mmCIF file of C-alpha atoms in Angstrom:
data_model
loop_
_atom_site.group_PDB
_atom_site.id
_atom_site.type_symbol
_atom_site.label_atom_id
_atom_site.label_comp_id
_atom_site.label_asym_id
_atom_site.label_seq_id
_atom_site.Cartn_x
_atom_site.Cartn_y
_atom_site.Cartn_z
ATOM 1 C CA UNK A 1 -74.268 27.902 21.565
ATOM 2 C CA UNK A 2 -76.825 25.150 22.185
ATOM 3 C CA UNK A 3 -80.228 25.224 20.543
ATOM 4 C CA UNK A 4 -82.865 26.697 22.836
ATOM 5 C CA UNK A 5 -85.559 24.430 21.453
ATOM 6 C CA UNK A 6 -85.928 21.249 19.441
ATOM 7 C CA UNK A 7 -87.843 21.684 16.219
ATOM 8 C CA UNK A 8 -90.662 19.178 16.073
ATOM 9 C CA UNK A 9 -90.424 17.844 12.556
ATOM 10 C CA UNK A 10 -92.721 15.625 10.582
ATOM 11 C CA UNK A 11 -90.171 13.245 9.114
ATOM 12 C CA UNK A 12 -89.393 10.037 10.958
ATOM 13 C CA UNK A 13 -86.267 8.426 9.512
ATOM 14 C CA UNK A 14 -86.370 4.644 9.845
ATOM 15 C CA UNK A 15 -83.130 3.925 7.990
ATOM 16 C CA UNK A 16 -80.150 5.631 6.475
ATOM 17 C CA UNK A 17 -81.386 5.663 2.886
ATOM 18 C CA UNK A 18 -80.118 8.550 0.788
ATOM 19 C CA UNK A 19 -82.725 11.286 0.280
ATOM 20 C CA UNK A 20 -82.025 14.054 -2.215
ATOM 21 C CA UNK A 21 -84.076 16.738 -3.903
ATOM 22 C CA UNK A 22 -84.316 19.195 -6.782
ATOM 23 C CA UNK A 23 -86.186 22.391 -5.936
ATOM 24 C CA UNK A 24 -87.097 24.551 -8.943
ATOM 25 C CA UNK A 25 -88.965 27.828 -8.684
ATOM 26 C CA UNK A 26 -91.867 28.178 -11.153
ATOM 27 C CA UNK A 27 -90.696 31.506 -12.566
ATOM 28 C CA UNK A 28 -90.234 30.048 -16.048
ATOM 29 C CA UNK A 29 -89.409 26.852 -17.957
ATOM 30 C CA UNK A 30 -86.368 24.660 -17.420
ATOM 31 C CA UNK A 31 -83.157 25.846 -19.083
ATOM 32 C CA UNK A 32 -79.826 24.115 -19.603
ATOM 33 C CA UNK A 33 -78.393 25.296 -16.279
ATOM 34 C CA UNK A 34 -81.343 23.881 -14.354
ATOM 35 C CA UNK A 35 -81.046 20.618 -16.301
ATOM 36 C CA UNK A 36 -77.431 20.214 -15.172
ATOM 37 C CA UNK A 37 -78.428 20.859 -11.539
ATOM 38 C CA UNK A 38 -81.402 18.474 -11.716
ATOM 39 C CA UNK A 39 -79.365 15.788 -13.470
ATOM 40 C CA UNK A 40 -76.509 16.042 -10.971
ATOM 41 C CA UNK A 41 -78.794 15.706 -7.969
ATOM 42 C CA UNK A 42 -80.735 12.858 -9.597
ATOM 43 C CA UNK A 43 -77.651 10.833 -10.513
ATOM 44 C CA UNK A 44 -76.095 11.352 -7.093
ATOM 45 C CA UNK A 45 -79.258 9.939 -5.500
ATOM 46 C CA UNK A 46 -79.934 7.074 -7.870
ATOM 47 C CA UNK A 47 -76.308 5.908 -7.986
ATOM 48 C CA UNK A 48 -76.733 5.218 -4.257
ATOM 49 C CA UNK A 49 -80.158 3.570 -4.607
ATOM 50 C CA UNK A 50 -81.600 6.638 -2.944
ATOM 51 C CA UNK A 51 -84.822 8.594 -3.149
ATOM 52 C CA UNK A 52 -85.043 11.775 -5.223
ATOM 53 C CA UNK A 53 -87.783 14.323 -4.676
ATOM 54 C CA UNK A 54 -88.901 17.361 -6.611
ATOM 55 C CA UNK A 55 -89.995 20.302 -4.475
ATOM 56 C CA UNK A 56 -91.839 23.237 -6.006
ATOM 57 C CA UNK A 57 -90.421 26.425 -4.446
ATOM 58 C CA UNK A 58 -93.377 28.686 -5.147
ATOM 59 C CA UNK A 59 -93.222 30.648 -1.903
ATOM 60 C CA UNK A 60 -92.679 33.861 -3.911
ATOM 61 C CA UNK A 61 -96.028 33.987 -5.703
ATOM 62 C CA UNK A 62 -95.465 37.384 -7.400
ATOM 63 C CA UNK A 63 -92.600 35.849 -9.426
ATOM 64 C CA UNK A 64 -94.524 32.759 -10.502
ATOM 65 C CA UNK A 65 -95.260 32.353 -14.213
ATOM 66 C CA UNK A 66 -98.662 30.708 -14.794
ATOM 67 C CA UNK A 67 -98.346 27.183 -16.143
ATOM 68 C CA UNK A 68 -94.630 26.885 -15.423
ATOM 69 C CA UNK A 69 -95.036 24.181 -12.742
ATOM 70 C CA UNK A 70 -96.462 21.760 -15.296
ATOM 71 C CA UNK A 71 -93.897 22.875 -17.878
ATOM 72 C CA UNK A 72 -91.050 22.117 -15.444
ATOM 73 C CA UNK A 73 -92.424 18.749 -14.336
ATOM 74 C CA UNK A 74 -93.198 17.643 -17.884
ATOM 75 C CA UNK A 75 -89.727 18.764 -18.943
ATOM 76 C CA UNK A 76 -88.001 16.724 -16.239
ATOM 77 C CA UNK A 77 -89.860 13.620 -17.338
ATOM 78 C CA UNK A 78 -88.969 14.200 -20.990
ATOM 79 C CA UNK A 79 -85.318 14.114 -19.905
ATOM 80 C CA UNK A 80 -85.834 10.865 -17.993
ATOM 81 C CA UNK A 81 -85.842 12.384 -14.511
ATOM 82 C CA UNK A 82 -88.711 10.788 -12.596
ATOM 83 C CA UNK A 83 -89.139 11.682 -8.947
ATOM 84 C CA UNK A 84 -90.197 9.601 -5.988
ATOM 85 C CA UNK A 85 -93.325 10.315 -3.985
ATOM 86 C CA UNK A 86 -92.563 11.485 -0.464
ATOM 87 C CA UNK A 87 -94.684 9.422 1.960
ATOM 88 C CA UNK A 88 -94.196 12.063 4.664
ATOM 89 C CA UNK A 89 -96.296 14.676 2.879
ATOM 90 C CA UNK A 90 -100.064 14.772 2.656
ATOM 91 C CA UNK A 91 -102.010 15.048 -0.573
ATOM 92 C CA UNK A 92 -102.887 18.644 0.385
ATOM 93 C CA UNK A 93 -99.166 19.513 0.391
ATOM 94 C CA UNK A 94 -98.504 17.938 -2.996
ATOM 95 C CA UNK A 95 -99.042 18.584 -6.659
ATOM 96 C CA UNK A 96 -98.251 15.637 -8.946
ATOM 97 C CA UNK A 97 -96.497 13.931 -6.016
ATOM 98 C CA UNK A 98 -94.215 16.920 -5.395
ATOM 99 C CA UNK A 99 -94.001 18.935 -2.192
ATOM 100 C CA UNK A 100 -95.379 22.429 -2.817
ATOM 101 C CA UNK A 101 -94.183 25.260 -0.600
ATOM 102 C CA UNK A 102 -97.261 27.444 -1.026
ATOM 103 C CA UNK A 103 -99.354 24.747 0.696
ATOM 104 C CA UNK A 104 -97.153 24.862 3.804
ATOM 105 C CA UNK A 105 -97.770 28.378 5.104
ATOM 106 C CA UNK A 106 -99.227 27.065 8.341
ATOM 107 C CA UNK A 107 -96.092 24.997 8.968
ATOM 108 C CA UNK A 108 -93.771 27.947 8.313
ATOM 109 C CA UNK A 109 -95.848 30.217 10.523
ATOM 110 C CA UNK A 110 -95.728 27.667 13.350
ATOM 111 C CA UNK A 111 -91.910 27.597 13.246
ATOM 112 C CA UNK A 112 -91.800 31.378 12.926
ATOM 113 C CA UNK A 113 -93.927 31.685 16.062
ATOM 114 C CA UNK A 114 -91.567 29.354 17.950
ATOM 115 C CA UNK A 115 -88.579 31.453 16.932
ATOM 116 C CA UNK A 116 -90.385 34.590 18.035
ATOM 117 C CA UNK A 117 -91.368 33.016 21.362
ATOM 118 C CA UNK A 118 -87.722 32.157 22.051
ATOM 119 C CA UNK A 119 -86.597 35.712 21.256
ATOM 120 C CA UNK A 120 -84.681 34.803 18.088
ATOM 121 C CA UNK A 121 -86.445 37.388 15.911
ATOM 122 C CA UNK A 122 -86.899 41.130 15.618
ATOM 123 C CA UNK A 123 -88.541 43.555 13.235
ATOM 124 C CA UNK A 124 -86.327 45.704 11.009
ATOM 125 C CA UNK A 125 -87.313 49.028 9.423
ATOM 126 C CA UNK A 126 -84.111 49.439 7.388
ATOM 127 C CA UNK A 127 -84.447 49.721 3.618
ATOM 128 C CA UNK A 128 -82.413 47.828 1.071
ATOM 129 C CA UNK A 129 -81.222 51.160 -0.325
ATOM 130 C CA UNK A 130 -80.044 52.308 3.097
ATOM 131 C CA UNK A 131 -78.177 49.055 3.739
ATOM 132 C CA UNK A 132 -76.509 49.310 0.343
ATOM 133 C CA UNK A 133 -75.231 52.779 1.224
ATOM 134 C CA UNK A 134 -73.562 51.306 4.314
ATOM 135 C CA UNK A 135 -71.679 48.703 2.285
ATOM 136 C CA UNK A 136 -74.353 46.121 1.543
ATOM 137 C CA UNK A 137 -74.115 44.150 4.802
ATOM 138 C CA UNK A 138 -76.758 44.739 7.456
ATOM 139 C CA UNK A 139 -75.101 45.749 10.744
ATOM 140 C CA UNK A 140 -77.906 45.103 13.229
ATOM 141 C CA UNK A 141 -79.239 48.655 13.425
ATOM 142 C CA UNK A 142 -82.712 47.537 14.536
ATOM 143 C CA UNK A 143 -81.708 44.614 16.742
ATOM 144 C CA UNK A 144 -82.235 46.404 20.056
ATOM 145 C CA UNK A 145 -84.982 48.856 19.053
ATOM 146 C CA UNK A 146 -87.866 46.515 19.938
ATOM 147 C CA UNK A 147 -90.019 47.487 16.968
ATOM 148 C CA UNK A 148 -93.519 46.053 16.970
ATOM 149 C CA UNK A 149 -94.031 42.986 14.787
ATOM 150 C CA UNK A 150 -95.962 44.350 11.849
ATOM 151 C CA UNK A 151 -95.639 44.216 8.064
ATOM 152 C CA UNK A 152 -91.967 45.200 8.106
ATOM 153 C CA UNK A 153 -89.215 42.649 7.477
ATOM 154 C CA UNK A 154 -88.294 40.258 10.291
ATOM 155 C CA UNK A 155 -84.678 39.220 10.893
ATOM 156 C CA UNK A 156 -83.153 36.233 12.658
ATOM 157 C CA UNK A 157 -80.591 36.934 15.372
ATOM 158 C CA UNK A 158 -77.394 35.130 14.468
ATOM 159 C CA UNK A 159 -76.081 33.104 17.402
ATOM 160 C CA UNK A 160 -73.735 30.791 15.511
ATOM 161 C CA UNK A 161 -70.540 31.834 13.800
ATOM 162 C CA UNK A 162 -69.784 28.740 11.747
ATOM 163 C CA UNK A 163 -68.715 30.225 8.438
ATOM 164 C CA UNK A 164 -67.013 27.157 7.029
ATOM 165 C CA UNK A 165 -68.031 23.719 5.874
ATOM 166 C CA UNK A 166 -66.756 20.791 3.835
ATOM 167 C CA UNK A 167 -68.269 20.587 0.387
ATOM 168 C CA UNK A 168 -68.252 17.112 -1.178
ATOM 169 C CA UNK A 169 -66.964 18.531 -4.466
ATOM 170 C CA UNK A 170 -65.399 21.909 -3.733
ATOM 171 C CA UNK A 171 -63.612 20.866 -0.521
ATOM 172 C CA UNK A 172 -63.124 23.255 2.402
ATOM 173 C CA UNK A 173 -65.269 26.374 2.019
ATOM 174 C CA UNK A 174 -64.915 29.434 4.208
ATOM 175 C CA UNK A 175 -67.354 32.317 3.835
ATOM 176 C CA UNK A 176 -66.732 35.967 4.725
ATOM 177 C CA UNK A 177 -67.430 36.409 8.442
ATOM 178 C CA UNK A 178 -69.472 39.592 7.895
ATOM 179 C CA UNK A 179 -71.910 37.706 5.686
ATOM 180 C CA UNK A 180 -72.051 34.786 8.127
ATOM 181 C CA UNK A 181 -72.736 37.042 11.132
ATOM 182 C CA UNK A 182 -75.405 39.119 9.397
ATOM 183 C CA UNK A 183 -78.908 38.966 10.913
ATOM 184 C CA UNK A 184 -80.708 37.998 7.721
ATOM 185 C CA UNK A 185 -84.370 38.340 6.776
ATOM 186 C CA UNK A 186 -86.627 35.313 7.242
ATOM 187 C CA UNK A 187 -89.932 37.114 6.637
ATOM 188 C CA UNK A 188 -90.100 39.886 4.118
ATOM 189 C CA UNK A 189 -91.971 43.174 4.147
ATOM 190 C CA UNK A 190 -95.558 42.311 3.305
ATOM 191 C CA UNK A 191 -95.483 38.927 5.031
ATOM 192 C CA UNK A 192 -93.800 36.594 2.538
ATOM 193 C CA UNK A 193 -91.548 33.994 4.163
ATOM 194 C CA UNK A 194 -87.981 34.106 2.874
ATOM 195 C CA UNK A 195 -86.066 31.324 1.161
ATOM 196 C CA UNK A 196 -83.499 30.864 3.946
ATOM 197 C CA UNK A 197 -86.157 29.823 6.462
ATOM 198 C CA UNK A 198 -88.408 27.664 4.314
ATOM 199 C CA UNK A 199 -85.631 25.720 2.582
ATOM 200 C CA UNK A 200 -84.306 24.507 5.935
ATOM 201 C CA UNK A 201 -87.756 23.604 7.253
ATOM 202 C CA UNK A 202 -88.508 21.694 4.047
ATOM 203 C CA UNK A 203 -85.187 19.840 4.127
ATOM 204 C CA UNK A 204 -85.843 18.857 7.738
ATOM 205 C CA UNK A 205 -89.408 17.721 7.103
ATOM 206 C CA UNK A 206 -88.375 15.685 4.058
ATOM 207 C CA UNK A 207 -85.399 14.142 5.852
ATOM 208 C CA UNK A 208 -82.980 15.295 3.134
ATOM 209 C CA UNK A 209 -79.578 13.698 3.720
ATOM 210 C CA UNK A 210 -77.647 15.509 0.999
ATOM 211 C CA UNK A 211 -78.206 18.691 -1.002
ATOM 212 C CA UNK A 212 -76.803 18.804 -4.543
ATOM 213 C CA UNK A 213 -77.242 22.201 -6.206
ATOM 214 C CA UNK A 214 -75.492 24.992 -8.101
ATOM 215 C CA UNK A 215 -72.507 26.871 -6.706
ATOM 216 C CA UNK A 216 -74.440 30.158 -6.694
ATOM 217 C CA UNK A 217 -75.996 29.096 -3.364
ATOM 218 C CA UNK A 218 -72.707 27.979 -1.810
ATOM 219 C CA UNK A 219 -71.978 31.277 -0.039
ATOM 220 C CA UNK A 220 -75.312 31.077 1.793
ATOM 221 C CA UNK A 221 -74.849 27.480 2.937
ATOM 222 C CA UNK A 222 -73.376 28.406 6.368
ATOM 223 C CA UNK A 223 -76.569 30.344 7.126
ATOM 224 C CA UNK A 224 -78.593 27.221 6.492
ATOM 225 C CA UNK A 225 -76.215 25.025 8.478
ATOM 226 C CA UNK A 226 -76.458 27.467 11.393
ATOM 227 C CA UNK A 227 -80.245 27.365 11.203
ATOM 228 C CA UNK A 228 -80.207 23.562 11.322
ATOM 229 C CA UNK A 229 -78.035 23.878 14.434
ATOM 230 C CA UNK A 230 -80.444 26.365 15.997
ATOM 231 C CA UNK A 231 -83.256 23.861 15.435
ATOM 232 C CA UNK A 232 -81.180 21.077 16.991
ATOM 233 C CA UNK A 233 -81.142 19.070 13.741
ATOM 234 C CA UNK A 234 -78.080 17.598 12.038
ATOM 235 C CA UNK A 235 -77.566 19.379 8.677
ATOM 236 C CA UNK A 236 -77.397 17.403 5.442
ATOM 237 C CA UNK A 237 -74.140 17.184 3.517
ATOM 238 C CA UNK A 238 -73.677 19.567 0.577
ATOM 239 C CA UNK A 239 -72.334 19.263 -2.943
ATOM 240 C CA UNK A 240 -72.216 22.391 -5.092
ATOM 241 C CA UNK A 241 -72.036 21.842 -8.837
ATOM 242 C CA UNK A 242 -70.345 24.309 -11.205
ATOM 243 C CA UNK A 243 -72.647 26.927 -12.689
ATOM 244 C CA UNK A 244 -73.365 26.984 -16.398
ATOM 245 C CA UNK A 245 -72.584 30.438 -17.792
ATOM 246 C CA UNK A 246 -73.016 32.034 -21.208
ATOM 247 C CA UNK A 247 -70.318 33.699 -23.288
ATOM 248 C CA UNK A 248 -70.901 37.036 -21.554
ATOM 249 C CA UNK A 249 -70.136 35.367 -18.206
ATOM 250 C CA UNK A 250 -73.709 35.475 -16.932
ATOM 251 C CA UNK A 251 -75.255 32.482 -15.172
ATOM 252 C CA UNK A 252 -77.884 30.688 -17.213
ATOM 253 C CA UNK A 253 -81.038 31.526 -15.302
ATOM 254 C CA UNK A 254 -84.635 32.497 -15.822
ATOM 255 C CA UNK A 255 -83.791 35.984 -14.595
ATOM 256 C CA UNK A 256 -81.166 36.291 -17.341
ATOM 257 C CA UNK A 257 -83.661 34.987 -19.935
ATOM 258 C CA UNK A 258 -81.883 31.690 -20.591
ATOM 259 C CA UNK A 259 -83.545 29.835 -23.475
ATOM 260 C CA UNK A 260 -85.897 27.013 -22.567
ATOM 261 C CA UNK A 261 -84.819 23.416 -23.076
ATOM 262 C CA UNK A 262 -85.881 21.675 -26.259
ATOM 263 C CA UNK A 263 -88.064 19.005 -24.708
ATOM 264 C CA UNK A 264 -89.132 17.707 -28.122
ATOM 265 C CA UNK A 265 -85.566 16.598 -28.855
ATOM 266 C CA UNK A 266 -84.019 15.973 -25.420
ATOM 267 C CA UNK A 267 -81.090 13.682 -26.286
ATOM 268 C CA UNK A 268 -78.562 16.279 -27.580
ATOM 269 C CA UNK A 269 -78.984 18.509 -24.527
ATOM 270 C CA UNK A 270 -79.046 15.506 -22.197
ATOM 271 C CA UNK A 271 -75.689 14.276 -23.521
ATOM 272 C CA UNK A 272 -74.273 17.810 -23.349
ATOM 273 C CA UNK A 273 -75.379 18.088 -19.694
ATOM 274 C CA UNK A 274 -73.780 14.734 -18.859
ATOM 275 C CA UNK A 275 -70.556 15.965 -20.452
ATOM 276 C CA UNK A 276 -70.629 19.070 -18.257
ATOM 277 C CA UNK A 277 -70.934 16.771 -15.231
ATOM 278 C CA UNK A 278 -67.805 14.839 -16.210
ATOM 279 C CA UNK A 279 -69.313 11.642 -17.584
ATOM 280 C CA UNK A 280 -67.251 9.949 -20.338
ATOM 281 C CA UNK A 281 -69.667 10.670 -23.170
ATOM 282 C CA UNK A 282 -66.837 10.902 -25.712
ATOM 283 C CA UNK A 283 -66.219 7.184 -25.185
ATOM 284 C CA UNK A 284 -69.866 6.296 -25.704
ATOM 285 C CA UNK A 285 -70.730 7.502 -29.178
ATOM 286 C CA UNK A 286 -73.708 5.130 -29.198
ATOM 287 C CA UNK A 287 -75.532 7.443 -26.788
ATOM 288 C CA UNK A 288 -76.808 9.711 -29.553
ATOM 289 C CA UNK A 289 -78.747 6.822 -31.094
ATOM 290 C CA UNK A 290 -80.107 5.558 -27.751
ATOM 291 C CA UNK A 291 -83.310 6.306 -25.887
ATOM 292 C CA UNK A 292 -83.493 8.736 -22.988
ATOM 293 C CA UNK A 293 -84.087 5.808 -20.626
ATOM 294 C CA UNK A 294 -80.981 3.987 -21.854
ATOM 295 C CA UNK A 295 -78.863 7.131 -21.500
ATOM 296 C CA UNK A 296 -80.043 7.730 -17.932
ATOM 297 C CA UNK A 297 -79.388 4.092 -16.985
ATOM 298 C CA UNK A 298 -75.870 4.371 -18.425
ATOM 299 C CA UNK A 299 -75.300 7.657 -16.570
ATOM 300 C CA UNK A 300 -76.319 6.144 -13.217
ATOM 301 C CA UNK A 301 -73.861 3.269 -13.685
ATOM 302 C CA UNK A 302 -71.029 5.626 -14.704
ATOM 303 C CA UNK A 303 -71.674 8.421 -12.194
ATOM 304 C CA UNK A 304 -68.664 9.421 -10.104
ATOM 305 C CA UNK A 305 -68.401 12.770 -8.314
ATOM 306 C CA UNK A 306 -64.610 12.542 -8.624
ATOM 307 C CA UNK A 307 -65.056 13.284 -12.329
ATOM 308 C CA UNK A 308 -67.215 16.396 -11.895
ATOM 309 C CA UNK A 309 -65.274 19.557 -12.812
ATOM 310 C CA UNK A 310 -64.351 21.471 -9.663
ATOM 311 C CA UNK A 311 -64.342 24.956 -11.200
ATOM 312 C CA UNK A 312 -67.183 27.206 -10.082
ATOM 313 C CA UNK A 313 -68.520 27.786 -13.584
ATOM 314 C CA UNK A 314 -68.556 26.157 -17.006
ATOM 315 C CA UNK A 315 -68.755 28.259 -20.169
ATOM 316 C CA UNK A 316 -71.039 26.940 -22.890
#
């Protein structure tokens, strides 16, 4: 199916320079899993003389921990990860030269209104509990009921059925067709915009050419690719890094109370993260007595995605 409208985006690409990003949510400090994701995306960008942006995904304000934005940004810099300023964003959209989602409500609403105008949206009164009882996949119960647009959740009508893509690390990925065909929520009950919508709009507006992130998002990638197609915009390429998991098999995450990084002594954890990403740290014993800057410079020169482990998780 062809896109019914062209999304008017802010980014004007004048060349083919690599543009990557790391997009933390300010729901707590950086942990080792987020360091691996940030480091992988940074090295992939800088090894190609590309730009690397940090985007603050604070669209879900109820989950935000006060002060965590500064904690995250300071932590990245302590580990030698310095971001580029995006010239396509205004000072009102930025905090410390990072794009901030909460400042872009007007932009998201504008795109939402276009989708509504072109009959791509509908209001859904189904509860999460009710959907779970039916197997956990929403089956379009409200699609033809013509509910008024109010404070209930709003879903996007799925027109594309592309459930497969080529991942730069994991190879050919094919996602369950029921998940791909699901009309998913893009605006939640109460009016909060959902991740699936805003991440695509942000990637378009920043001209992101490649997304490097953890494998926990991989299953949702076809949804984002389909949304790019709906907007008439070529999707970026994707590379999904293995997740870092603890001994009990749980992903290191803020939700699972992963311990914060030791930013006062960054070198041991930095070397450990580089090892997880397949860099030959065992052949460079001098790293432990080097500066963070020297380690990052060495990592950029030695970065090769062919050496990244291809398993979906790494136990630490």
